[in-house]
Every structure is written in C-alpha cells, then in structure tokens.
Amino acid sequence: MTMISSAVLRDDPRGFFGRFDALVLVANSAEVASAVREEHFGERPLFVFFNKAFRVLDAPFQRDCLLVSRSSPVGSSLIYRGELGAVLKLLDTPHFHGIINFRAGAEELLSLPEDFGRPDVANLDLTEALDRIYPKGRLPSTGFAMVTWLAGLDLGVPIHLLGFSGVRQDVWRVYDVHDWSWEQTVLKLLAGRGIIVENRAGGSGAWPIDALVAQFPQFDRQSVESMAIEVLSARLSAANRSIDQLFSTVKLQIALSKLLRSLRPKSRKVRAREKLKKRIDAQNAG
C-alpha cells in the first residue's frame, strides 16, 4: 500500500490521489457519521479526515483513509493538545495511508515530522496559494483549503464533501477566523460546475427552487434568486443592528478583558511556539 510522503505530494499528487475511485472529505460533524459508515462512493474511495476525527468515528475505520493535521502557531493542534493518540486509535489500521502535516496561514508553524512519532507524515504548505484566493485578514478552514487544492489537481475522480455546511455545531467552541460566506460561495460554484460533489449530510437542505418554479410558472429561477438576495440583505442589516446593540452593552467588559490579557505573563502557547520555532530554525540552519 502506498503511503503518503512529502515527496509524493510535491512530485506526484495526481498519481497518489488518482488511484482511488473517489475522494471523500469528511467534516468534523457527528451528523455525517452514518454517511461515512453506510455510503460506498465506488469500489475504492479514499476518506480524508481532519484533526479531531473522534467527533465522527466511534470505532476503528476499516477503509482507505488519510488524516489531515492542521497546524497552528504552535505546530500541529493534535500534538499540542495531546489528541493525536486518540485520533490514531480510530484511523491507524492496515488501510491508513498516513498524515498530511498541513499549513495554510503565515502565522502557522509546521510541526517537525518526527514529532508525530511515525514515518508516514507529509508536509503540505498551501499558504501562498490560498493567499491569492482568500479574503485578507481571515484564515481558510482546513476543509476548504484541501478541497480547492484537490480540485485544482484535475484528478479525474469525483470529490465528495460530507458535512461542509459552513454551520458550526453549538457543542464545539467557535472561532471567528474563517470567512464561511466566501467558502460556501466557492464550494457551491465548484459543485455547480461538477468539479466537486456536495453532500447535504450535516447541513440544511437545498432550497427547492425548481419545484417552486414548476408550481408557479410566472416566476423563473433568476427572479427567485434575486429576491432571495434582497431578503438575505435585509436580514443581515437587521442582524447587524442587533450586534451593534449587543456590543454597546458589553464594551466595558471587552476593554477590561483586553487589559487583563495584556498584563498576563507569557502563556503556555507562546512558550511552545518559541520552542518549536527555535527547533525549526536549527534544523533549517543545519
């Protein structure tokens, strides 16, 4: 079985991914668990999991799969939080092809491959490529970054998305770093051209525009979509007014929080980042 490596991703990614009947990218949502277990996606699909795969799986996964480990300013989040072992218990079977050590932002640091404690680790840095197509000041989500990269390889195999709804589950902590509106716009454009295959698992259902137009022929699809834009614009304006009112009531708490954070000594994360950066610099110098 071919294992992932940095050389493979650099020299022949199409050869590696193109050997499968389909690629199935699985978002971290418990709502897609049944689709992962029950749908087939061809004779030999490759399932791509991201970071905390234990949010989706509850038993070792017995199909071809990869793990994408996203970097943070202190290296791999799975290593920093001590969660890599729990994820590998679910994925490290005879069908596991290895780990992609992934970076998509200038402040993120790739952990050294030896930190994962295994040989099948490949570095993938898409920071420069994504900087051209992503809104400034925001970070692409790991799933979006991988989708756009794989779609650009023109593999000739279907790319299925499971649970890529752009809606975060309220049971997990939400970080406002991604531009979900932009990501959903791009993904829907790719799906509309058949470059990827959207699967609604984990998200809301598609609008039944075609059925509505069939029932009311005085409307056409374009008029429905135009009206939807007007409605969404009005809803967004109303939401922004509510947000402004909310901020006016908590601005004192925000100022106090910023002051307290400025008085703190170096955090564990800052110290870990400095240590990792010294190791990376030493390795590059050698």
PDB file of N, CA and C in Angstrom, residues 56-146:
ATOM      1  N   VAL A  56     -16.427  12.161  14.619  1.00  0.00           N
ATOM      2  CA  VAL A  56     -17.197  11.462  13.591  1.00  0.00           C
ATOM      3  C   VAL A  56     -17.226   9.961  13.838  1.00  0.00           C
ATOM      4  N   LEU A  57     -16.085   9.394  14.239  1.00  0.00           N
ATOM      5  CA  LEU A  57     -15.938   7.945  14.355  1.00  0.00           C
ATOM      6  C   LEU A  57     -16.016   7.505  15.811  1.00  0.00           C
ATOM      7  N   ASP A  58     -16.578   6.320  16.012  1.00  0.00           N
ATOM      8  CA  ASP A  58     -16.605   5.746  17.358  1.00  0.00           C
ATOM      9  C   ASP A  58     -15.973   4.365  17.390  1.00  0.00           C
ATOM     10  N   ALA A  59     -15.346   3.952  16.279  1.00  0.00           N
ATOM     11  CA  ALA A  59     -14.674   2.656  16.192  1.00  0.00           C
ATOM     12  C   ALA A  59     -13.607   2.764  15.109  1.00  0.00           C
ATOM     13  N   PRO A  60     -12.583   1.901  15.141  1.00  0.00           N
ATOM     14  CA  PRO A  60     -11.543   1.955  14.113  1.00  0.00           C
ATOM     15  C   PRO A  60     -12.128   1.888  12.702  1.00  0.00           C
ATOM     16  N   PHE A  61     -11.603   2.730  11.820  1.00  0.00           N
ATOM     17  CA  PHE A  61     -12.138   2.874  10.472  1.00  0.00           C
ATOM     18  C   PHE A  61     -11.432   1.905   9.532  1.00  0.00           C
ATOM     19  N   GLN A  62     -12.185   1.023   8.897  1.00  0.00           N
ATOM     20  CA  GLN A  62     -11.611  -0.069   8.123  1.00  0.00           C
ATOM     21  C   GLN A  62     -11.683   0.173   6.612  1.00  0.00           C
ATOM     22  N   ARG A  63     -11.486   1.415   6.183  1.00  0.00           N
ATOM     23  CA  ARG A  63     -11.438   1.720   4.758  1.00  0.00           C
ATOM     24  C   ARG A  63     -10.244   2.639   4.498  1.00  0.00           C
ATOM     25  N   ASP A  64      -9.860   2.781   3.238  1.00  0.00           N
ATOM     26  CA  ASP A  64      -8.720   3.630   2.901  1.00  0.00           C
ATOM     27  C   ASP A  64      -8.958   5.041   3.416  1.00  0.00           C
ATOM     28  N   CYS A  65      -7.972   5.581   4.115  1.00  0.00           N
ATOM     29  CA  CYS A  65      -8.164   6.909   4.705  1.00  0.00           C
ATOM     30  C   CYS A  65      -6.843   7.626   4.919  1.00  0.00           C
ATOM     31  N   LEU A  66      -6.962   8.933   5.078  1.00  0.00           N
ATOM     32  CA  LEU A  66      -5.866   9.843   5.401  1.00  0.00           C
ATOM     33  C   LEU A  66      -6.296  10.738   6.553  1.00  0.00           C
ATOM     34  N   LEU A  67      -5.320  11.264   7.282  1.00  0.00           N
ATOM     35  CA  LEU A  67      -5.595  12.278   8.298  1.00  0.00           C
ATOM     36  C   LEU A  67      -4.880  13.562   7.916  1.00  0.00           C
ATOM     37  N   VAL A  68      -5.609  14.674   7.909  1.00  0.00           N
ATOM     38  CA  VAL A  68      -5.006  15.985   7.708  1.00  0.00           C
ATOM     39  C   VAL A  68      -4.898  16.655   9.075  1.00  0.00           C
ATOM     40  N   SER A  69      -3.670  16.904   9.509  1.00  0.00           N
ATOM     41  CA  SER A  69      -3.419  17.537  10.804  1.00  0.00           C
ATOM     42  C   SER A  69      -3.084  19.004  10.577  1.00  0.00           C
ATOM     43  N   ARG A  70      -3.985  19.884  10.985  1.00  0.00           N
ATOM     44  CA  ARG A  70      -3.809  21.335  10.757  1.00  0.00           C
ATOM     45  C   ARG A  70      -2.827  21.922  11.758  1.00  0.00           C
ATOM     46  N   SER A  71      -1.961  22.765  11.247  1.00  0.00           N
ATOM     47  CA  SER A  71      -1.025  23.460  12.113  1.00  0.00           C
ATOM     48  C   SER A  71      -1.666  24.692  12.730  1.00  0.00           C
ATOM     49  N   SER A  72      -1.088  25.122  13.805  1.00  0.00           N
ATOM     50  CA  SER A  72      -1.474  26.351  14.488  1.00  0.00           C
ATOM     51  C   SER A  72      -0.184  27.134  14.736  1.00  0.00           C
ATOM     52  N   PRO A  73      -0.230  28.270  15.399  1.00  0.00           N
ATOM     53  CA  PRO A  73       1.020  28.974  15.707  1.00  0.00           C
ATOM     54  C   PRO A  73       1.978  28.175  16.575  1.00  0.00           C
ATOM     55  N   VAL A  74       1.514  27.055  17.160  1.00  0.00           N
ATOM     56  CA  VAL A  74       2.400  26.214  17.973  1.00  0.00           C
ATOM     57  C   VAL A  74       2.574  24.830  17.348  1.00  0.00           C
ATOM     58  N   GLY A  75       2.357  24.723  16.049  1.00  0.00           N
ATOM     59  CA  GLY A  75       2.501  23.434  15.387  1.00  0.00           C
ATOM     60  C   GLY A  75       1.179  22.693  15.317  1.00  0.00           C
ATOM     61  N   SER A  76       1.254  21.399  15.079  1.00  0.00           N
ATOM     62  CA  SER A  76       0.053  20.595  14.948  1.00  0.00           C
ATOM     63  C   SER A  76      -0.839  20.731  16.183  1.00  0.00           C
ATOM     64  N   SER A  77      -2.102  21.067  15.959  1.00  0.00           N
ATOM     65  CA  SER A  77      -3.030  21.197  17.089  1.00  0.00           C
ATOM     66  C   SER A  77      -3.209  19.869  17.807  1.00  0.00           C
ATOM     67  N   LEU A  78      -3.188  18.769  17.064  1.00  0.00           N
ATOM     68  CA  LEU A  78      -3.363  17.452  17.684  1.00  0.00           C
ATOM     69  C   LEU A  78      -2.209  17.123  18.621  1.00  0.00           C
ATOM     70  N   ILE A  79      -0.992  17.506  18.230  1.00  0.00           N
ATOM     71  CA  ILE A  79       0.168  17.248  19.094  1.00  0.00           C
ATOM     72  C   ILE A  79       0.144  18.177  20.296  1.00  0.00           C
ATOM     73  N   TYR A  80      -0.105  19.445  20.055  1.00  0.00           N
ATOM     74  CA  TYR A  80      -0.102  20.428  21.145  1.00  0.00           C
ATOM     75  C   TYR A  80      -1.142  20.086  22.207  1.00  0.00           C
ATOM     76  N   ARG A  81      -2.311  19.621  21.790  1.00  0.00           N
ATOM     77  CA  ARG A  81      -3.386  19.308  22.735  1.00  0.00           C
ATOM     78  C   ARG A  81      -3.362  17.861  23.209  1.00  0.00           C
ATOM     79  N   GLY A  82      -2.385  17.083  22.751  1.00  0.00           N
ATOM     80  CA  GLY A  82      -2.268  15.696  23.186  1.00  0.00           C
ATOM     81  C   GLY A  82      -3.388  14.798  22.687  1.00  0.00           C
ATOM     82  N   GLU A  83      -3.938  15.109  21.510  1.00  0.00           N
ATOM     83  CA  GLU A  83      -5.085  14.361  20.986  1.00  0.00           C
ATOM     84  C   GLU A  83      -4.724  13.424  19.842  1.00  0.00           C
ATOM     85  N   LEU A  84      -3.465  13.430  19.417  1.00  0.00           N
ATOM     86  CA  LEU A  84      -3.077  12.610  18.266  1.00  0.00           C
ATOM     87  C   LEU A  84      -3.309  11.133  18.528  1.00  0.00           C
ATOM     88  N   GLY A  85      -2.981  10.662  19.714  1.00  0.00           N
ATOM     89  CA  GLY A  85      -3.158   9.248  20.037  1.00  0.00           C
ATOM     90  C   GLY A  85      -4.606   8.810  19.934  1.00  0.00           C
ATOM     91  N   ALA A  86      -5.525   9.651  20.415  1.00  0.00           N
ATOM     92  CA  ALA A  86      -6.945   9.303  20.373  1.00  0.00           C
ATOM     93  C   ALA A  86      -7.442   9.211  18.938  1.00  0.00           C
ATOM     94  N   VAL A  87      -6.920  10.075  18.058  1.00  0.00           N
ATOM     95  CA  VAL A  87      -7.330  10.036  16.651  1.00  0.00           C
ATOM     96  C   VAL A  87      -6.758   8.810  15.957  1.00  0.00           C
ATOM     97  N   LEU A  88      -5.478   8.512  16.214  1.00  0.00           N
ATOM     98  CA  LEU A  88      -4.849   7.384  15.539  1.00  0.00           C
ATOM     99  C   LEU A  88      -5.430   6.042  15.981  1.00  0.00           C
ATOM    100  N   LYS A  89      -5.980   5.970  17.172  1.00  0.00           N
ATOM    101  CA  LYS A  89      -6.654   4.734  17.595  1.00  0.00           C
ATOM    102  C   LYS A  89      -7.807   4.389  16.664  1.00  0.00           C
ATOM    103  N   LEU A  90      -8.393   5.404  16.054  1.00  0.00           N
ATOM    104  CA  LEU A  90      -9.533   5.200  15.165  1.00  0.00           C
ATOM    105  C   LEU A  90      -9.116   5.021  13.707  1.00  0.00           C
ATOM    106  N   LEU A  91      -7.948   5.548  13.333  1.00  0.00           N
ATOM    107  CA  LEU A  91      -7.565   5.562  11.925  1.00  0.00           C
ATOM    108  C   LEU A  91      -6.398   4.639  11.578  1.00  0.00           C
ATOM    109  N   ASP A  92      -5.540   4.329  12.531  1.00  0.00           N
ATOM    110  CA  ASP A  92      -4.311   3.596  12.231  1.00  0.00           C
ATOM    111  C   ASP A  92      -4.589   2.103  12.081  1.00  0.00           C
ATOM    112  N   THR A  93      -5.169   1.734  10.947  1.00  0.00           N
ATOM    113  CA  THR A  93      -5.452   0.349  10.585  1.00  0.00           C
ATOM    114  C   THR A  93      -4.618   0.018   9.346  1.00  0.00           C
ATOM    115  N   PRO A  94      -4.683  -1.208   8.827  1.00  0.00           N
ATOM    116  CA  PRO A  94      -3.950  -1.532   7.589  1.00  0.00           C
ATOM    117  C   PRO A  94      -4.370  -0.702   6.377  1.00  0.00           C
ATOM    118  N   HIS A  95      -5.479   0.057   6.504  1.00  0.00           N
ATOM    119  CA  HIS A  95      -5.974   0.866   5.383  1.00  0.00           C
ATOM    120  C   HIS A  95      -5.576   2.339   5.513  1.00  0.00           C
ATOM    121  N   PHE A  96      -4.771   2.663   6.518  1.00  0.00           N
ATOM    122  CA  PHE A  96      -4.399   4.053   6.781  1.00  0.00           C
ATOM    123  C   PHE A  96      -3.183   4.430   5.946  1.00  0.00           C
ATOM    124  N   HIS A  97      -3.280   5.543   5.186  1.00  0.00           N
ATOM    125  CA  HIS A  97      -2.208   5.949   4.280  1.00  0.00           C
ATOM    126  C   HIS A  97      -1.307   7.025   4.867  1.00  0.00           C
ATOM    127  N   GLY A  98      -1.575   7.479   6.079  1.00  0.00           N
ATOM    128  CA  GLY A  98      -0.671   8.406   6.726  1.00  0.00           C
ATOM    129  C   GLY A  98      -1.283   9.760   7.046  1.00  0.00           C
ATOM    130  N   ILE A  99      -0.404  10.709   7.397  1.00  0.00           N
ATOM    131  CA  ILE A  99      -0.811  12.021   7.904  1.00  0.00           C
ATOM    132  C   ILE A  99      -0.264  13.124   7.000  1.00  0.00           C
ATOM    133  N   ILE A 100      -1.131  14.062   6.652  1.00  0.00           N
ATOM    134  CA  ILE A 100      -0.685  15.287   5.975  1.00  0.00           C
ATOM    135  C   ILE A 100      -0.538  16.369   7.039  1.00  0.00           C
ATOM    136  N   ASN A 101       0.677  16.818   7.233  1.00  0.00           N
ATOM    137  CA  ASN A 101       1.029  17.870   8.191  1.00  0.00           C
ATOM    138  C   ASN A 101       0.817  19.193   7.463  1.00  0.00           C
ATOM    139  N   PHE A 102      -0.278  19.885   7.782  1.00  0.00           N
ATOM    140  CA  PHE A 102      -0.829  20.900   6.888  1.00  0.00           C
ATOM    141  C   PHE A 102      -0.746  22.306   7.470  1.00  0.00           C
ATOM    142  N   ARG A 103      -0.424  23.256   6.581  1.00  0.00           N
ATOM    143  CA  ARG A 103      -0.320  24.663   6.965  1.00  0.00           C
ATOM    144  C   ARG A 103      -0.993  25.517   5.903  1.00  0.00           C
ATOM    145  N   ALA A 104      -1.762  26.549   6.350  1.00  0.00           N
ATOM    146  CA  ALA A 104      -2.456  27.409   5.391  1.00  0.00           C
ATOM    147  C   ALA A 104      -2.428  28.879   5.787  1.00  0.00           C
ATOM    148  N   GLY A 105      -1.646  29.240   6.803  1.00  0.00           N
ATOM    149  CA  GLY A 105      -1.583  30.624   7.253  1.00  0.00           C
ATOM    150  C   GLY A 105      -0.160  31.003   7.623  1.00  0.00           C
ATOM    151  N   ALA A 106       0.182  32.272   7.435  1.00  0.00           N
ATOM    152  CA  ALA A 106       1.554  32.727   7.639  1.00  0.00           C
ATOM    153  C   ALA A 106       2.020  32.548   9.080  1.00  0.00           C
ATOM    154  N   GLU A 107       1.113  32.631  10.050  1.00  0.00           N
ATOM    155  CA  GLU A 107       1.490  32.515  11.455  1.00  0.00           C
ATOM    156  C   GLU A 107       1.563  31.060  11.930  1.00  0.00           C
ATOM    157  N   GLU A 108       1.136  30.148  11.105  1.00  0.00           N
ATOM    158  CA  GLU A 108       1.133  28.735  11.498  1.00  0.00           C
ATOM    159  C   GLU A 108       2.511  28.112  11.279  1.00  0.00           C
ATOM    160  N   LEU A 109       2.903  27.234  12.184  1.00  0.00           N
ATOM    161  CA  LEU A 109       4.179  26.539  12.087  1.00  0.00           C
ATOM    162  C   LEU A 109       3.931  25.047  11.897  1.00  0.00           C
ATOM    163  N   LEU A 110       4.608  24.456  10.920  1.00  0.00           N
ATOM    164  CA  LEU A 110       4.514  23.011  10.730  1.00  0.00           C
ATOM    165  C   LEU A 110       5.329  22.307  11.807  1.00  0.00           C
ATOM    166  N   SER A 111       4.710  21.384  12.508  1.00  0.00           N
ATOM    167  CA  SER A 111       5.465  20.554  13.437  1.00  0.00           C
ATOM    168  C   SER A 111       6.518  19.770  12.659  1.00  0.00           C
ATOM    169  N   LEU A 112       7.621  19.433  13.304  1.00  0.00           N
ATOM    170  CA  LEU A 112       8.624  18.597  12.649  1.00  0.00           C
ATOM    171  C   LEU A 112       8.055  17.189  12.478  1.00  0.00           C
ATOM    172  N   PRO A 113       8.331  16.533  11.359  1.00  0.00           N
ATOM    173  CA  PRO A 113       7.743  15.208  11.111  1.00  0.00           C
ATOM    174  C   PRO A 113       7.985  14.208  12.236  1.00  0.00           C
ATOM    175  N   GLU A 114       9.159  14.276  12.868  1.00  0.00           N
ATOM    176  CA  GLU A 114       9.449  13.317  13.938  1.00  0.00           C
ATOM    177  C   GLU A 114       8.558  13.509  15.163  1.00  0.00           C
ATOM    178  N   ASP A 115       7.933  14.682  15.275  1.00  0.00           N
ATOM    179  CA  ASP A 115       7.053  14.920  16.413  1.00  0.00           C
ATOM    180  C   ASP A 115       5.811  14.025  16.382  1.00  0.00           C
ATOM    181  N   PHE A 116       5.483  13.509  15.203  1.00  0.00           N
ATOM    182  CA  PHE A 116       4.319  12.633  15.086  1.00  0.00           C
ATOM    183  C   PHE A 116       4.647  11.196  15.493  1.00  0.00           C
ATOM    184  N   GLY A 117       5.931  10.876  15.592  1.00  0.00           N
ATOM    185  CA  GLY A 117       6.318   9.539  16.048  1.00  0.00           C
ATOM    186  C   GLY A 117       6.068   8.438  15.053  1.00  0.00           C
ATOM    187  N   ARG A 118       6.039   8.754  13.757  1.00  0.00           N
ATOM    188  CA  ARG A 118       5.789   7.748  12.728  1.00  0.00           C
ATOM    189  C   ARG A 118       6.365   8.258  11.401  1.00  0.00           C
ATOM    190  N   PRO A 119       6.661   7.354  10.454  1.00  0.00           N
ATOM    191  CA  PRO A 119       7.325   7.774   9.216  1.00  0.00           C
ATOM    192  C   PRO A 119       6.389   8.314   8.136  1.00  0.00           C
ATOM    193  N   ASP A 120       5.103   7.965   8.181  1.00  0.00           N
ATOM    194  CA  ASP A 120       4.184   8.310   7.094  1.00  0.00           C
ATOM    195  C   ASP A 120       3.552   9.680   7.317  1.00  0.00           C
ATOM    196  N   VAL A 121       4.405  10.707   7.316  1.00  0.00           N
ATOM    197  CA  VAL A 121       3.960  12.093   7.523  1.00  0.00           C
ATOM    198  C   VAL A 121       4.467  12.939   6.362  1.00  0.00           C
ATOM    199  N   ALA A 122       3.568  13.699   5.742  1.00  0.00           N
ATOM    200  CA  ALA A 122       3.935  14.533   4.601  1.00  0.00           C
ATOM    201  C   ALA A 122       3.596  15.984   4.886  1.00  0.00           C
ATOM    202  N   ASN A 123       4.532  16.885   4.639  1.00  0.00           N
ATOM    203  CA  ASN A 123       4.282  18.311   4.808  1.00  0.00           C
ATOM    204  C   ASN A 123       3.565  18.867   3.586  1.00  0.00           C
ATOM    205  N   LEU A 124       2.565  19.717   3.835  1.00  0.00           N
ATOM    206  CA  LEU A 124       1.864  20.400   2.749  1.00  0.00           C
ATOM    207  C   LEU A 124       1.613  21.841   3.179  1.00  0.00           C
ATOM    208  N   ASP A 125       2.245  22.772   2.491  1.00  0.00           N
ATOM    209  CA  ASP A 125       2.125  24.196   2.802  1.00  0.00           C
ATOM    210  C   ASP A 125       1.399  24.888   1.653  1.00  0.00           C
ATOM    211  N   LEU A 126       0.150  25.294   1.899  1.00  0.00           N
ATOM    212  CA  LEU A 126      -0.647  25.956   0.869  1.00  0.00           C
ATOM    213  C   LEU A 126      -0.834  27.444   1.166  1.00  0.00           C
ATOM    214  N   THR A 127      -0.017  27.985   2.043  1.00  0.00           N
ATOM    215  CA  THR A 127      -0.176  29.381   2.460  1.00  0.00           C
ATOM    216  C   THR A 127      -0.159  30.332   1.277  1.00  0.00           C
ATOM    217  N   GLU A 128       0.846  30.219   0.422  1.00  0.00           N
ATOM    218  CA  GLU A 128       0.985  31.149  -0.697  1.00  0.00           C
ATOM    219  C   GLU A 128      -0.149  30.988  -1.699  1.00  0.00           C
ATOM    220  N   ALA A 129      -0.511  29.756  -2.009  1.00  0.00           N
ATOM    221  CA  ALA A 129      -1.573  29.514  -2.991  1.00  0.00           C
ATOM    222  C   ALA A 129      -2.915  30.046  -2.505  1.00  0.00           C
ATOM    223  N   LEU A 130      -3.216  29.858  -1.227  1.00  0.00           N
ATOM    224  CA  LEU A 130      -4.501  30.289  -0.695  1.00  0.00           C
ATOM    225  C   LEU A 130      -4.554  31.796  -0.466  1.00  0.00           C
ATOM    226  N   ASP A 131      -3.414  32.412  -0.263  1.00  0.00           N
ATOM    227  CA  ASP A 131      -3.387  33.855  -0.032  1.00  0.00           C
ATOM    228  C   ASP A 131      -3.958  34.621  -1.225  1.00  0.00           C
ATOM    229  N   ARG A 132      -3.858  34.024  -2.409  1.00  0.00           N
ATOM    230  CA  ARG A 132      -4.338  34.695  -3.625  1.00  0.00           C
ATOM    231  C   ARG A 132      -5.853  34.619  -3.771  1.00  0.00           C
ATOM    232  N   ILE A 133      -6.480  33.619  -3.163  1.00  0.00           N
ATOM    233  CA  ILE A 133      -7.911  33.409  -3.425  1.00  0.00           C
ATOM    234  C   ILE A 133      -8.769  33.514  -2.164  1.00  0.00           C
ATOM    235  N   TYR A 134      -8.178  33.973  -1.061  1.00  0.00           N
ATOM    236  CA  TYR A 134      -8.942  34.040   0.189  1.00  0.00           C
ATOM    237  C   TYR A 134      -8.961  35.477   0.708  1.00  0.00           C
ATOM    238  N   PRO A 135     -10.078  35.912   1.303  1.00  0.00           N
ATOM    239  CA  PRO A 135     -10.151  37.283   1.838  1.00  0.00           C
ATOM    240  C   PRO A 135      -9.027  37.585   2.827  1.00  0.00           C
ATOM    241  N   LYS A 136      -8.437  38.742   2.693  1.00  0.00           N
ATOM    242  CA  LYS A 136      -7.330  39.140   3.559  1.00  0.00           C
ATOM    243  C   LYS A 136      -7.800  39.265   5.010  1.00  0.00           C
ATOM    244  N   GLY A 137      -6.920  38.923   5.915  1.00  0.00           N
ATOM    245  CA  GLY A 137      -7.229  39.031   7.328  1.00  0.00           C
ATOM    246  C   GLY A 137      -8.004  37.853   7.897  1.00  0.00           C
ATOM    247  N   ARG A 138      -8.291  36.839   7.065  1.00  0.00           N
ATOM    248  CA  ARG A 138      -9.014  35.655   7.527  1.00  0.00           C
ATOM    249  C   ARG A 138      -8.197  34.424   7.168  1.00  0.00           C
ATOM    250  N   LEU A 139      -8.486  33.314   7.830  1.00  0.00           N
ATOM    251  CA  LEU A 139      -7.787  32.057   7.564  1.00  0.00           C
ATOM    252  C   LEU A 139      -8.735  31.055   6.921  1.00  0.00           C
ATOM    253  N   PRO A 140      -8.307  30.376   5.869  1.00  0.00           N
ATOM    254  CA  PRO A 140      -9.168  29.343   5.289  1.00  0.00           C
ATOM    255  C   PRO A 140      -9.310  28.158   6.237  1.00  0.00           C
ATOM    256  N   SER A 141     -10.478  27.573   6.264  1.00  0.00           N
ATOM    257  CA  SER A 141     -10.649  26.353   7.033  1.00  0.00           C
ATOM    258  C   SER A 141      -9.846  25.242   6.365  1.00  0.00           C
ATOM    259  N   THR A 142      -9.513  24.217   7.131  1.00  0.00           N
ATOM    260  CA  THR A 142      -8.710  23.124   6.590  1.00  0.00           C
ATOM    261  C   THR A 142      -9.443  22.430   5.454  1.00  0.00           C
ATOM    262  N   GLY A 143     -10.744  22.190   5.640  1.00  0.00           N
ATOM    263  CA  GLY A 143     -11.516  21.520   4.609  1.00  0.00           C
ATOM    264  C   GLY A 143     -11.549  22.302   3.313  1.00  0.00           C
ATOM    265  N   PHE A 144     -11.809  23.607   3.395  1.00  0.00           N
ATOM    266  CA  PHE A 144     -11.857  24.446   2.201  1.00  0.00           C
ATOM    267  C   PHE A 144     -10.514  24.427   1.484  1.00  0.00           C
ATOM    268  N   ALA A 145      -9.433  24.539   2.245  1.00  0.00           N
ATOM    269  CA  ALA A 145      -8.107  24.553   1.639  1.00  0.00           C
ATOM    270  C   ALA A 145      -7.833  23.255   0.881  1.00  0.00           C
ATOM    271  N   MET A 146      -8.169  22.131   1.476  1.00  0.00           N
ATOM    272  CA  MET A 146      -7.930  20.847   0.825  1.00  0.00           C
ATOM    273  C   MET A 146      -8.826  20.661  -0.391  1.00  0.00           C
TER     274      MET A 146
END
